[in-house]
mmCIF file with all atom_site columns, C-alpha atoms and ligand atoms in Angstrom:
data_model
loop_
_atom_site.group_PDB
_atom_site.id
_atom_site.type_symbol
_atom_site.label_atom_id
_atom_site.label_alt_id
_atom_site.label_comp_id
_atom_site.label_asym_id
_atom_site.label_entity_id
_atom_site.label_seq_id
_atom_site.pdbx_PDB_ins_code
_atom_site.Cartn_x
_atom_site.Cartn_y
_atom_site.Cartn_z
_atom_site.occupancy
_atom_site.B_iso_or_equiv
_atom_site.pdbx_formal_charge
_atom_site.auth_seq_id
_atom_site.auth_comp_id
_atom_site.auth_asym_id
_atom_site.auth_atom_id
_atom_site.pdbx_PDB_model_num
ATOM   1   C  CA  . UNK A 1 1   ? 19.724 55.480 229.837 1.00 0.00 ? 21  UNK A CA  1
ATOM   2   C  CA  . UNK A 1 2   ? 16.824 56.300 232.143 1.00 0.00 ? 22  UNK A CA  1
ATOM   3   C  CA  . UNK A 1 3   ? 13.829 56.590 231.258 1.00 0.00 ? 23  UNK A CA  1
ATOM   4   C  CA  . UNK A 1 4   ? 11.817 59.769 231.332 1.00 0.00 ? 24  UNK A CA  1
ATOM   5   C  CA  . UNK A 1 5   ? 8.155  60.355 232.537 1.00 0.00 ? 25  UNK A CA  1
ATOM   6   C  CA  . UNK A 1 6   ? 7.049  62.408 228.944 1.00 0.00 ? 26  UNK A CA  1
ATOM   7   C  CA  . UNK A 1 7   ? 6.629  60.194 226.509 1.00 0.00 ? 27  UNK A CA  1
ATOM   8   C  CA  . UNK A 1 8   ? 7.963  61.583 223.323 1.00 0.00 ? 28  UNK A CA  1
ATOM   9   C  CA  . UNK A 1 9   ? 5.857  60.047 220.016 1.00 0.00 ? 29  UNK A CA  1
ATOM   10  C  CA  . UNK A 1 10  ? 7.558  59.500 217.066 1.00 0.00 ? 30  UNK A CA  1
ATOM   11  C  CA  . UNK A 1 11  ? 6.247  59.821 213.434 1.00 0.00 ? 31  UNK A CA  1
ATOM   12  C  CA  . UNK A 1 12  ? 5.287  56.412 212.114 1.00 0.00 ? 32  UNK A CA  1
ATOM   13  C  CA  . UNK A 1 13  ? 8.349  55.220 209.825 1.00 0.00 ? 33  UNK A CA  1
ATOM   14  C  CA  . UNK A 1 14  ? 6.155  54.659 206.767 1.00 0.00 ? 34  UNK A CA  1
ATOM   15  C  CA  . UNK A 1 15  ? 4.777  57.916 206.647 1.00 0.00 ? 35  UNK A CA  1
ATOM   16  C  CA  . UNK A 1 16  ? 7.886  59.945 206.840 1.00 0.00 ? 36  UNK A CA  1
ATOM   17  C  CA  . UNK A 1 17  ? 10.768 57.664 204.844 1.00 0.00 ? 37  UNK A CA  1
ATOM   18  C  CA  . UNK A 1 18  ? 10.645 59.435 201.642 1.00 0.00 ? 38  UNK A CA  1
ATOM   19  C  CA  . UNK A 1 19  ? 11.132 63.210 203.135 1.00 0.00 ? 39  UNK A CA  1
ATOM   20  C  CA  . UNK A 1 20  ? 13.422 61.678 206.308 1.00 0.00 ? 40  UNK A CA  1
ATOM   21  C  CA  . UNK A 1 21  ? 16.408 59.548 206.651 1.00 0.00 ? 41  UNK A CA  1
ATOM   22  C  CA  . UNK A 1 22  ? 16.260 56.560 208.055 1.00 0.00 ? 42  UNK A CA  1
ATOM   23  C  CA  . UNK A 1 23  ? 18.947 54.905 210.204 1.00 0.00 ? 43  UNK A CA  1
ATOM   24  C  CA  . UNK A 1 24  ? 19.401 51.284 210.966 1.00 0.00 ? 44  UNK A CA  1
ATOM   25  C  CA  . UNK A 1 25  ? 21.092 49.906 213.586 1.00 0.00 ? 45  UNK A CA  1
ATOM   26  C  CA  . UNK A 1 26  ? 22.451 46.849 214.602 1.00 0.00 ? 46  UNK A CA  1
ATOM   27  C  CA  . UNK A 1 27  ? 22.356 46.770 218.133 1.00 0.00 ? 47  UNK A CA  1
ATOM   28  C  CA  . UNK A 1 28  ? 24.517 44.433 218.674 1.00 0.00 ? 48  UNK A CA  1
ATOM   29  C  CA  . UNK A 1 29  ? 25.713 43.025 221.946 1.00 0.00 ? 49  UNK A CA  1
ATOM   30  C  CA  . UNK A 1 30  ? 28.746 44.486 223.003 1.00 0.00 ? 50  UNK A CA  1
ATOM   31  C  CA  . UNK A 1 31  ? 29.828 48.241 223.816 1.00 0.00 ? 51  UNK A CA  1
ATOM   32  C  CA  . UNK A 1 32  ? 30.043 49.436 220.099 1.00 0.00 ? 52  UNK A CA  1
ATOM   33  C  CA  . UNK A 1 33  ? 26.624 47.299 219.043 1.00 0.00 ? 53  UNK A CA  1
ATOM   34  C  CA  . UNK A 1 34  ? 25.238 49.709 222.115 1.00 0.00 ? 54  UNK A CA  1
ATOM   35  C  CA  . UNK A 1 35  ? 27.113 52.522 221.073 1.00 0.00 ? 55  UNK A CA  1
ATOM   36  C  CA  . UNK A 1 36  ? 25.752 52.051 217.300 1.00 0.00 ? 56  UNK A CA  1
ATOM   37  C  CA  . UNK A 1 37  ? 21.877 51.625 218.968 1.00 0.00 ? 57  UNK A CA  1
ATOM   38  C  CA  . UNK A 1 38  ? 22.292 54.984 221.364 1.00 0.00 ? 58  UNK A CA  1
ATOM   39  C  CA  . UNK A 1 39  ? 23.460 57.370 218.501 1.00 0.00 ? 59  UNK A CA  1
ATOM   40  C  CA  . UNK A 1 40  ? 20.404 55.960 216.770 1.00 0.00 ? 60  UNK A CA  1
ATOM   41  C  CA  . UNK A 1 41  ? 18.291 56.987 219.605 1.00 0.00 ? 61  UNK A CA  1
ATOM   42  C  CA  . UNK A 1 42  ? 19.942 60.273 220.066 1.00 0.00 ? 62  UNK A CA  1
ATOM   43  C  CA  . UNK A 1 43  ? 20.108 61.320 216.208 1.00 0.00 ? 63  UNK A CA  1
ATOM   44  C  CA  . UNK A 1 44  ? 15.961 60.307 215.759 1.00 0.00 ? 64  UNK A CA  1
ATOM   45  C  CA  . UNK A 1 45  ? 15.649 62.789 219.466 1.00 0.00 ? 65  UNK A CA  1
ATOM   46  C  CA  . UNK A 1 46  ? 17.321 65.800 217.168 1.00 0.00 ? 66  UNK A CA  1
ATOM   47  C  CA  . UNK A 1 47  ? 15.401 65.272 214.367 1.00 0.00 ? 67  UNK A CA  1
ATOM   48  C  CA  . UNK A 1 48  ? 18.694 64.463 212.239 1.00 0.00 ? 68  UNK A CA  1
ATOM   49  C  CA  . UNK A 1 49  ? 16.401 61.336 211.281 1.00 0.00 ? 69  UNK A CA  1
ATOM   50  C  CA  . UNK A 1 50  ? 14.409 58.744 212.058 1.00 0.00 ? 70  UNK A CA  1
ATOM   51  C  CA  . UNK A 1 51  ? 15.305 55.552 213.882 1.00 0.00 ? 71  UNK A CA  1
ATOM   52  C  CA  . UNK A 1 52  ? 13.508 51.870 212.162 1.00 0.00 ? 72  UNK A CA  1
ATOM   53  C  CA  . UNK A 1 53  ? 13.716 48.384 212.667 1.00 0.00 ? 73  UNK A CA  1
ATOM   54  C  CA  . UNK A 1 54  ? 16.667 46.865 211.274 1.00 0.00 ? 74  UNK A CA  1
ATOM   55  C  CA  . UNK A 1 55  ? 15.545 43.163 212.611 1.00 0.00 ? 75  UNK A CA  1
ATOM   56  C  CA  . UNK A 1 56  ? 12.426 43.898 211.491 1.00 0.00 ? 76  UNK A CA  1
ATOM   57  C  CA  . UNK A 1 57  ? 13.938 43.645 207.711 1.00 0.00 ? 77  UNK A CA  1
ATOM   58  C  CA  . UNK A 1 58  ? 16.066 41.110 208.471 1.00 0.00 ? 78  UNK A CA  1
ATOM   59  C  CA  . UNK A 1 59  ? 12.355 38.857 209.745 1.00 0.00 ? 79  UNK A CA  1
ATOM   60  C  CA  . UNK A 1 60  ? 11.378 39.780 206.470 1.00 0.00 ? 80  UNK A CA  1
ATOM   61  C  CA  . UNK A 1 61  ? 8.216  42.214 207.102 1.00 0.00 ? 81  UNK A CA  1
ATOM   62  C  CA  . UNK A 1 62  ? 7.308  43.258 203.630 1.00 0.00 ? 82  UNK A CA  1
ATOM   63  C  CA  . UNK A 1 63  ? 6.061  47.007 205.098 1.00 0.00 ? 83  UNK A CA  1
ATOM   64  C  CA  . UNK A 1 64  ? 10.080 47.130 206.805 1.00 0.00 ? 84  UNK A CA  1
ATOM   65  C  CA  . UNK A 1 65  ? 11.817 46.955 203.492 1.00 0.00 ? 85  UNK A CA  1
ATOM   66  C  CA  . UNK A 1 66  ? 8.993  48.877 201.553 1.00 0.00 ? 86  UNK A CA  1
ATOM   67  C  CA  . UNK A 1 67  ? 10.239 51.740 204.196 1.00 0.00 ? 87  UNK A CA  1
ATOM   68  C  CA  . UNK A 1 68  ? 13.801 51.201 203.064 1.00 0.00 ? 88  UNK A CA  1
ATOM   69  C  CA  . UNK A 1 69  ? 13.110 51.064 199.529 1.00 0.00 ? 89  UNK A CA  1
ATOM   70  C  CA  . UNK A 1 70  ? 11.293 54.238 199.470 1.00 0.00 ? 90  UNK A CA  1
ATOM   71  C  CA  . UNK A 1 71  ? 13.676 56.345 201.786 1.00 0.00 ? 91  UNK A CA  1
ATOM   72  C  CA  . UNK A 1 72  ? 15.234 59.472 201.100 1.00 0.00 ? 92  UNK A CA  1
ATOM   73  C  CA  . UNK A 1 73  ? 18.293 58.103 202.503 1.00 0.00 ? 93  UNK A CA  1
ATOM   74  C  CA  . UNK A 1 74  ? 19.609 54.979 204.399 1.00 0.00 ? 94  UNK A CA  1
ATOM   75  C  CA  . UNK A 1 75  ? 21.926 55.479 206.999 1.00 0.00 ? 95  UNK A CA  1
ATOM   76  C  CA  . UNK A 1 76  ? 23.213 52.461 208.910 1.00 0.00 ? 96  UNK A CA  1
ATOM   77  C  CA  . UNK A 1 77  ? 25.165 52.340 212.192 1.00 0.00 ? 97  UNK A CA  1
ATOM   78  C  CA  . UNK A 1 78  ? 27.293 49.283 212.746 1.00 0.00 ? 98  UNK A CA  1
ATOM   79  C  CA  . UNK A 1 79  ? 28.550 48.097 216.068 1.00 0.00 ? 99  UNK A CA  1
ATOM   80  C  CA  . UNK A 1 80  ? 31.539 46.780 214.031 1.00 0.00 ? 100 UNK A CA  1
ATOM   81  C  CA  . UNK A 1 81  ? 33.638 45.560 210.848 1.00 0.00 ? 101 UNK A CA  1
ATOM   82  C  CA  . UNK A 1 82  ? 30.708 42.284 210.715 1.00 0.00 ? 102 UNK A CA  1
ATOM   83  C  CA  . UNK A 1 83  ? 28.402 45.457 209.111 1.00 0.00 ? 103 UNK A CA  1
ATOM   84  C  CA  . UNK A 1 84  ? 25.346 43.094 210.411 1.00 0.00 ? 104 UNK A CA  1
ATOM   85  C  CA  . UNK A 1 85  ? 23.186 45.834 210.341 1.00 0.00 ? 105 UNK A CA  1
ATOM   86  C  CA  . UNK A 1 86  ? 24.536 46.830 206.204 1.00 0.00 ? 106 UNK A CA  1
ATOM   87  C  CA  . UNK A 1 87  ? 24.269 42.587 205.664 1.00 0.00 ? 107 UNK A CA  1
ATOM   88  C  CA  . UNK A 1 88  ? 20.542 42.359 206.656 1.00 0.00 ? 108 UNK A CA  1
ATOM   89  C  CA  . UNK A 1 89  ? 20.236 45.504 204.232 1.00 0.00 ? 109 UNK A CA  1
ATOM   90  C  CA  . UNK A 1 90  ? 21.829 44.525 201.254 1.00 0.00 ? 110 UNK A CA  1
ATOM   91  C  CA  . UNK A 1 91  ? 20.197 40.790 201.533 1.00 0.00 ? 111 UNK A CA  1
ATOM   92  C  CA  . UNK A 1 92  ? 16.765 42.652 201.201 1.00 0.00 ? 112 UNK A CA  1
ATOM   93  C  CA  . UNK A 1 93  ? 17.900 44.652 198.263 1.00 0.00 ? 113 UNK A CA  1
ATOM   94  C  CA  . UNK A 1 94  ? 18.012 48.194 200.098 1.00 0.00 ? 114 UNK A CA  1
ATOM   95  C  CA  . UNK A 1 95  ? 20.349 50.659 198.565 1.00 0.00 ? 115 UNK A CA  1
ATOM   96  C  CA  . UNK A 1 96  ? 22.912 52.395 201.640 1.00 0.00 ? 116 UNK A CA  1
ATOM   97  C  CA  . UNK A 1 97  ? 23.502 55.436 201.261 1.00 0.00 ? 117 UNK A CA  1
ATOM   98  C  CA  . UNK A 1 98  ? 26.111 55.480 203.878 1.00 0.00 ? 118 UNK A CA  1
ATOM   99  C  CA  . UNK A 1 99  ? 27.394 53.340 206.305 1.00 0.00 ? 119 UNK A CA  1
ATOM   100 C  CA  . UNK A 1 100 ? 29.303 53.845 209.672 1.00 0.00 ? 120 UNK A CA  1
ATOM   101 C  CA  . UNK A 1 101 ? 31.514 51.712 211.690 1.00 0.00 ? 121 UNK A CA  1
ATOM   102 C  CA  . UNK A 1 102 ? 31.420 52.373 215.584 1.00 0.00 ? 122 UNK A CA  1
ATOM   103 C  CA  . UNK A 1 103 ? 34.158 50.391 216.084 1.00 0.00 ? 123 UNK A CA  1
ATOM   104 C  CA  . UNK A 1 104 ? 36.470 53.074 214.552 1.00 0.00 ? 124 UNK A CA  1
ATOM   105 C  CA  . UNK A 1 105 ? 36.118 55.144 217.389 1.00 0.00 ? 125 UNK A CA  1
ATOM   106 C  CA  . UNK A 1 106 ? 35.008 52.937 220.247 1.00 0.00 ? 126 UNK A CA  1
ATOM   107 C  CA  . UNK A 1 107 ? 36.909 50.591 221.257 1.00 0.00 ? 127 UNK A CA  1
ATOM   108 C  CA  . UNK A 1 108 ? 34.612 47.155 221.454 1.00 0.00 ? 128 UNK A CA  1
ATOM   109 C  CA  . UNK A 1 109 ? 34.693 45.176 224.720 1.00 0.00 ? 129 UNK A CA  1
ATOM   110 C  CA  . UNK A 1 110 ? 32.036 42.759 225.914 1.00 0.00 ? 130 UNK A CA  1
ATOM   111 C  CA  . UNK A 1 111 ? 29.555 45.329 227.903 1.00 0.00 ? 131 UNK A CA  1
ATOM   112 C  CA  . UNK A 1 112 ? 26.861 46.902 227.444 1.00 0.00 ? 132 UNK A CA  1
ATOM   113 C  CA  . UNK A 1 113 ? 27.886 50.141 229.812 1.00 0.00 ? 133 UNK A CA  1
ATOM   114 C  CA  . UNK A 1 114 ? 28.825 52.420 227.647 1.00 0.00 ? 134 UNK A CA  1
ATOM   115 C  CA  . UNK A 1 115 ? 29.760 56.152 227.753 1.00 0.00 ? 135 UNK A CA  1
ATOM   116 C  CA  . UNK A 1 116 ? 27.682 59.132 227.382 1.00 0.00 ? 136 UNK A CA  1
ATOM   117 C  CA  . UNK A 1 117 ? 30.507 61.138 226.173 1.00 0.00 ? 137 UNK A CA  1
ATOM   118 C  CA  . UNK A 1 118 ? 31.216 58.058 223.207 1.00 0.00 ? 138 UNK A CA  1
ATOM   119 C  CA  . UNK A 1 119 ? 27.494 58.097 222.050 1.00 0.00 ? 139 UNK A CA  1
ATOM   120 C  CA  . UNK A 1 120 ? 27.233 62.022 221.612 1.00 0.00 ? 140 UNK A CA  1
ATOM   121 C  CA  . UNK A 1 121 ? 31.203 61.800 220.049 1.00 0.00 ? 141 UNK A CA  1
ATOM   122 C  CA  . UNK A 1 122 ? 30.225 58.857 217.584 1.00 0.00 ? 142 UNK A CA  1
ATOM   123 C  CA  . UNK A 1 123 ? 26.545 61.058 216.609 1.00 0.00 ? 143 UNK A CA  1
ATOM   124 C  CA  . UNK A 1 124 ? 28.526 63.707 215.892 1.00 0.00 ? 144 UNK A CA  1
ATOM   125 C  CA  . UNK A 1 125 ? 30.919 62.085 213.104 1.00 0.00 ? 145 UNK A CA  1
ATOM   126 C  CA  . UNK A 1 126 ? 27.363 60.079 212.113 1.00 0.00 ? 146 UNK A CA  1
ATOM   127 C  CA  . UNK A 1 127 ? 25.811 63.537 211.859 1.00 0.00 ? 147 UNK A CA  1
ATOM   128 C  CA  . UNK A 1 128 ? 29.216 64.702 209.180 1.00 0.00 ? 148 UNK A CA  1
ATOM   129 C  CA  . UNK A 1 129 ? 29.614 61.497 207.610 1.00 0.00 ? 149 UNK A CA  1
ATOM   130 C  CA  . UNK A 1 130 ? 26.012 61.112 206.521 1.00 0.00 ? 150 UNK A CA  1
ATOM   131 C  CA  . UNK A 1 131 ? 25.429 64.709 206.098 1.00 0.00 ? 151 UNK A CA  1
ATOM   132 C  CA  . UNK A 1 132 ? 23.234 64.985 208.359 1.00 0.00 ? 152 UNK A CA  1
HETATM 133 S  S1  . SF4 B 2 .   ? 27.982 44.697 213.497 1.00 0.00 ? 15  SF4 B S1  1
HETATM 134 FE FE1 . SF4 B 2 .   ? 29.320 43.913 215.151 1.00 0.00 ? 15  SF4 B FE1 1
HETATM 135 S  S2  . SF4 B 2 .   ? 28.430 44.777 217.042 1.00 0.00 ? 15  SF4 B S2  1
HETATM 136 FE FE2 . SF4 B 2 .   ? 26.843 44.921 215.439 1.00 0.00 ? 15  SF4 B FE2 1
HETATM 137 S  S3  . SF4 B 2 .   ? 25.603 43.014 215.668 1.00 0.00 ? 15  SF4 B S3  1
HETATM 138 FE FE3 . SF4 B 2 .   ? 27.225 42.636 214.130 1.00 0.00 ? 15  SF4 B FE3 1
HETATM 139 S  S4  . SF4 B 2 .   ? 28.901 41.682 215.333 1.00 0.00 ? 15  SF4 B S4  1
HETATM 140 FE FE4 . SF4 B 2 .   ? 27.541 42.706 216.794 1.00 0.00 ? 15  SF4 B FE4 1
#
């Protein structure tokens, strides 16, 4: 993904979590982790919600999990059948209000090239699955 010249700012997390959902990622390592981090990206650019820092709860930063707590909605986006990103949630205590497994319709491979086609296929079933 290139990066474009117009900066686009984002509402801080904190401020909009109980009127927005949130989604949490794992980007993991691989062509689904990817996958899982891109519809993330691309679902906070339509305004379906708002992208936060998954590692962030899993460091342990009390204002992270205070976010997830509060949401309207937590919406996580696993690379794969580890649910990483749903683990890191649950250890913190964070309610999910649903979950989605890339994997299911990306195959995973060790790369980090993945398609453009996959990423707006794989939003689109995030966007019906979560009710977007
Ligand atoms: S859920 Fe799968 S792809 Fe995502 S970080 Fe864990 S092992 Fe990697």
């Amino acid at each position: 993904m290139e990066r474009s010249s117009a900066v686009k700012m984002l509402e801080p997390c904190h401020r909009i979590a109980e009127h927005t959902p949130m989604i949490w990622v794992c980007s993991g390592a691989s062509s689904t982790g990817r996958v899982a981090h891109e519809v993330g990206v691309l679902l906070t650019l339509m305004g379906k919600g708002r992208m936060c820092c998954t590692s962030a709860i899993g460091a342990g930063s009390k204002m992270h999990v205070e976010i997830a707590l509060k949401a309207r909605r937590n919406v996580v986006i696993n690379g794969c059948g580890n649910r990483c990103a749903s683990k890191i949630l649950e250890s913190a205590g964070v309610r999910i209000d649903c979950e989605v497994d890339v994997s299911k319709y990306v195959r995973k491979m060790p790369t980090l090239d993945v398609l453009e086609g996959d990423v707006k296929e794989v939003a689109e079933r995030v966007i019906e699955e979560a009710g977007l």
